[in-house]
PDB file of C-alpha atoms in Angstrom:
ATOM      1  CA  ARG E 504      36.985  40.350 137.056  1.00 78.00           C
ATOM      2  CA  ARG E 505      36.657  41.174 133.438  1.00 85.00           C
ATOM      3  CA  GLU E 506      36.510  44.796 134.258  1.00 88.00           C
ATOM      4  CA  LEU E 507      39.684  44.403 136.235  1.00 85.00           C
ATOM      5  CA  GLU E 508      41.400  42.672 133.308  1.00 87.00           C
ATOM      6  CA  ASP E 509      40.080  45.317 130.910  1.00 88.00           C
ATOM      7  CA  ALA E 510      41.326  48.038 133.234  1.00 90.00           C
ATOM      8  CA  GLN E 511      44.704  46.350 133.573  1.00 89.00           C
ATOM      9  CA  SER E 512      44.906  45.863 129.810  1.00 91.00           C
ATOM     10  CA  GLN E 513      43.947  49.467 129.231  1.00 92.00           C
ATOM     11  CA  MET E 514      46.519  50.606 131.797  1.00 93.00           C
ATOM     12  CA  HIS E 515      49.128  48.387 130.196  1.00 93.00           C
ATOM     13  CA  ARG E 516      48.273  49.814 126.748  1.00 92.00           C
ATOM     14  CA  LEU E 517      48.329  53.418 128.080  1.00 93.00           C
ATOM     15  CA  GLY E 518      51.649  52.722 129.792  1.00 92.00           C
ATOM     16  CA  SER E 519      53.045  51.269 126.557  1.00 93.00           C
ATOM     17  CA  GLU E 520      51.764  54.239 124.552  1.00 94.00           C
ATOM     18  CA  THR E 521      53.234  56.647 127.099  1.00 95.00           C
ATOM     19  CA  LEU E 522      56.553  54.835 126.936  1.00 95.00           C
ATOM     20  CA  LEU E 523      56.479  54.953 123.124  1.00 95.00           C
ATOM     21  CA  ARG E 524      55.718  58.691 123.197  1.00 96.00           C
ATOM     22  CA  LYS E 525      58.461  59.267 125.772  1.00 96.00           C
ATOM     23  CA  ASP E 526      60.864  57.195 123.625  1.00 96.00           C
ATOM     24  CA  GLU E 527      59.954  59.308 120.592  1.00 96.00           C
ATOM     25  CA  GLU E 528      60.400  62.518 122.597  1.00 96.00           C
ATOM     26  CA  ILE E 529      63.796  61.295 123.827  1.00 97.00           C
ATOM     27  CA  ARG E 530      64.856  60.423 120.250  1.00 97.00           C
ATOM     28  CA  CYS E 531      63.741  63.900 119.101  1.00 97.00           C
ATOM     29  CA  GLN E 532      65.631  65.507 121.967  1.00 97.00           C
ATOM     30  CA  GLU E 533      68.719  63.419 121.198  1.00 97.00           C
ATOM     31  CA  GLU E 534      68.506  64.518 117.547  1.00 97.00           C
ATOM     32  CA  GLN E 535      68.127  68.134 118.660  1.00 98.00           C
ATOM     33  CA  ILE E 536      71.156  67.694 120.957  1.00 98.00           C
ATOM     34  CA  ARG E 537      73.206  66.295 118.041  1.00 98.00           C
ATOM     35  CA  VAL E 538      72.135  69.220 115.827  1.00 98.00           C
ATOM     36  CA  LEU E 539      72.929  71.726 118.576  1.00 98.00           C
ATOM     37  CA  GLU E 540      76.297  70.098 119.261  1.00 98.00           C
ATOM     38  CA  ALA E 541      77.109  70.217 115.537  1.00 98.00           C
ATOM     39  CA  GLU E 542      76.112  73.904 115.458  1.00 98.00           C
ATOM     40  CA  ARG E 543      78.222  74.511 118.590  1.00 98.00           C
ATOM     41  CA  ASP E 544      81.228  72.856 116.889  1.00 98.00           C
ATOM     42  CA  VAL E 545      80.724  75.040 113.810  1.00 98.00           C
ATOM     43  CA  LEU E 546      80.455  78.129 116.016  1.00 98.00           C
ATOM     44  CA  LEU E 547      83.565  77.149 117.981  1.00 97.00           C
ATOM     45  CA  ARG E 548      85.505  76.780 114.725  1.00 98.00           C
ATOM     46  CA  GLN E 549      84.189  80.163 113.572  1.00 97.00           C
ATOM     47  CA  VAL E 550      85.204  81.737 116.891  1.00 97.00           C
ATOM     48  CA  ALA E 551      88.682  80.203 116.585  1.00 97.00           C
ATOM     49  CA  SER E 552      88.942  81.469 113.014  1.00 97.00           C
ATOM     50  CA  LEU E 553      87.784  84.936 114.062  1.00 97.00           C
ATOM     51  CA  ASP E 554      90.267  84.937 116.947  1.00 97.00           C
ATOM     52  CA  SER E 555      93.028  84.078 114.507  1.00 97.00           C
ATOM     53  CA  GLU E 556      91.909  86.825 112.109  1.00 97.00           C
ATOM     54  CA  ARG E 557      91.691  89.297 114.990  1.00 97.00           C
ATOM     55  CA  SER E 558      95.231  88.413 116.052  1.00 97.00           C
ATOM     56  CA  GLU E 559      96.477  88.919 112.503  1.00 97.00           C
ATOM     57  CA  VAL E 560      94.682  92.270 112.259  1.00 98.00           C
ATOM     58  CA  GLU E 561      96.122  93.346 115.618  1.00 97.00           C
ATOM     59  CA  GLU E 562      99.616  92.367 114.451  1.00 97.00           C
ATOM     60  CA  ARG E 563      99.153  94.341 111.220  1.00 97.00           C
ATOM     61  CA  LEU E 564      97.888  97.322 113.221  1.00 97.00           C
ATOM     62  CA  LEU E 565     100.895  97.154 115.537  1.00 97.00           C
ATOM     63  CA  GLU E 566     103.225  96.955 112.538  1.00 97.00           C
ATOM     64  CA  ARG E 567     101.498  99.954 110.945  1.00 97.00           C
ATOM     65  CA  GLU E 568     101.793 101.860 114.211  1.00 97.00           C
ATOM     66  CA  ARG E 569     105.518 101.037 114.320  1.00 97.00           C
ATOM     67  CA  VAL E 570     105.911 102.179 110.704  1.00 97.00           C
ATOM     68  CA  LYS E 571     103.898 105.325 111.435  1.00 97.00           C
ATOM     69  CA  ALA E 572     106.054 106.080 114.475  1.00 96.00           C
ATOM     70  CA  GLY E 573     109.186 105.495 112.376  1.00 96.00           C
ATOM     71  CA  VAL E 574     107.918 107.812 109.652  1.00 96.00           C
ATOM     72  CA  ALA E 575     107.035 110.442 112.250  1.00 96.00           C
ATOM     73  CA  MET E 576     110.508 110.204 113.799  1.00 96.00           C
ATOM     74  CA  SER E 577     112.121 110.356 110.369  1.00 96.00           C
ATOM     75  CA  SER E 578     109.996 113.350 109.437  1.00 96.00           C
ATOM     76  CA  GLN E 579     110.901 115.053 112.688  1.00 96.00           C
ATOM     77  CA  ARG E 580     114.606 114.408 112.052  1.00 96.00           C
ATOM     78  CA  LYS E 581     114.285 115.704 108.492  1.00 96.00           C
ATOM     79  CA  ALA E 582     112.487 118.816 109.729  1.00 96.00           C
ATOM     80  CA  GLN E 583     115.241 119.381 112.288  1.00 96.00           C
ATOM     81  CA  GLU E 584     117.904 118.881 109.619  1.00 96.00           C
ATOM     82  CA  CYS E 585     116.072 121.340 107.354  1.00 96.00           C
ATOM     83  CA  GLY E 586     115.973 123.864 110.179  1.00 96.00           C
ATOM     84  CA  GLU E 587     119.686 123.420 110.763  1.00 97.00           C
ATOM     85  CA  LEU E 588     120.401 123.755 107.031  1.00 97.00           C
ATOM     86  CA  GLU E 589     118.292 126.921 106.848  1.00 97.00           C
ATOM     87  CA  SER E 590     120.280 128.325 109.778  1.00 97.00           C
ATOM     88  CA  THR E 591     123.549 127.402 108.066  1.00 97.00           C
ATOM     89  CA  ILE E 592     122.372 129.037 104.834  1.00 97.00           C
ATOM     90  CA  ARG E 593     121.409 132.229 106.703  1.00 97.00           C
ATOM     91  CA  GLU E 594     124.852 132.265 108.342  1.00 97.00           C
ATOM     92  CA  ALA E 595     126.505 131.729 104.945  1.00 97.00           C
ATOM     93  CA  HIS E 596     124.485 134.615 103.464  1.00 97.00           C
ATOM     94  CA  THR E 597     125.523 136.832 106.382  1.00 97.00           C
ATOM     95  CA  CYS E 598     129.174 135.844 105.875  1.00 97.00           C
ATOM     96  CA  ALA E 599     128.889 136.450 102.128  1.00 97.00           C
ATOM     97  CA  GLU E 600     127.401 139.899 102.745  1.00 97.00           C
ATOM     98  CA  GLN E 601     130.207 140.715 105.203  1.00 97.00           C
ATOM     99  CA  LEU E 602     132.810 139.502 102.721  1.00 97.00           C
ATOM    100  CA  GLN E 603     131.221 141.573  99.964  1.00 97.00           C
ATOM    101  CA  LYS E 604     131.264 144.625 102.246  1.00 97.00           C
ATOM    102  CA  ARG E 605     134.938 144.010 103.101  1.00 97.00           C
ATOM    103  CA  HIS E 606     135.725 143.474  99.422  1.00 97.00           C
ATOM    104  CA  THR E 607     134.097 146.809  98.594  1.00 96.00           C
ATOM    105  CA  GLU E 608     136.053 148.494 101.437  1.00 96.00           C
ATOM    106  CA  TRP E 609     139.319 146.936 100.231  1.00 97.00           C
ATOM    107  CA  GLU E 610     138.633 148.048  96.670  1.00 96.00           C
ATOM    108  CA  ALA E 611     138.077 151.587  97.957  1.00 96.00           C
ATOM    109  CA  ILE E 612     141.338 151.365  99.940  1.00 97.00           C
ATOM    110  CA  ILE E 613     143.189 150.003  96.867  1.00 97.00           C
ATOM    111  CA  VAL E 614     141.795 152.792  94.719  1.00 97.00           C
ATOM    112  CA  GLY E 615     142.831 155.306  97.386  1.00 96.00           C
ATOM    113  CA  ILE E 616     146.342 153.783  97.566  1.00 97.00           C
ATOM    114  CA  ALA E 617     146.606 153.745  93.784  1.00 96.00           C
ATOM    115  CA  GLU E 618     145.597 157.405  93.655  1.00 96.00           C
ATOM    116  CA  ARG E 619     148.056 158.260  96.428  1.00 96.00           C
ATOM    117  CA  GLU E 620     150.790 156.263  94.654  1.00 96.00           C
ATOM    118  CA  LYS E 621     150.011 158.140  91.474  1.00 96.00           C
ATOM    119  CA  ALA E 622     150.148 161.459  93.328  1.00 96.00           C
ATOM    120  CA  LEU E 623     153.392 160.494  95.064  1.00 96.00           C
ATOM    121  CA  ARG E 624     154.965 159.427  91.754  1.00 94.00           C
ATOM    122  CA  ALA E 625     153.918 162.667  90.205  1.00 94.00           C
ATOM    123  CA  GLU E 626     155.377 164.546  93.174  1.00 93.00           C
ATOM    124  CA  ALA E 627     158.561 162.445  92.982  1.00 94.00           C
ATOM    125  CA  GLU E 628     158.909 163.234  89.291  1.00 92.00           C
ATOM    126  CA  GLU E 629     158.475 166.907  89.957  1.00 92.00           C
ATOM    127  CA  MET E 630     161.125 166.768  92.650  1.00 92.00           C
ATOM    128  CA  THR E 631     163.430 164.794  90.407  1.00 91.00           C
ATOM    129  CA  GLU E 632     163.013 167.405  87.653  1.00 88.00           C
ATOM    130  CA  HIS E 633     163.402 170.200  90.099  1.00 86.00           C
ATOM    131  CA  ILE E 634     166.613 168.592  91.396  1.00 87.00           C
ATOM    132  CA  ARG E 635     167.932 168.173  87.855  1.00 82.00           C
ATOM    133  CA  LYS E 636     167.445 171.754  87.160  1.00 71.00           C
TER     134      LYS E 636
END
């Protein structure tokens, strides 16, 4: 009987010790869960912050791409305008050369007319003197 009581007492004590150990393990696990949940919350806030930063960076990149495209279009327009101006300048030079050539031709014609006028006047004077005589 005593052995039975001792065995029951020992079993009761072992059961109590096991329960205490299990309680302690559960408290440790609960503490670990709280720590992990706190870390998860921190990580979720960091992820949200990084998502926000990523969105801002993407927006800035899109804006820079728009600016870059605008600059490229502007540069292309300016290059086209420069090409057109160069063409206009070449045409103006060609016209100026033609005008200079015509001017030179007209000067030669004027000189020829002046010489002919001079010759005709001289001839007219001779005829006038010849008639007077």
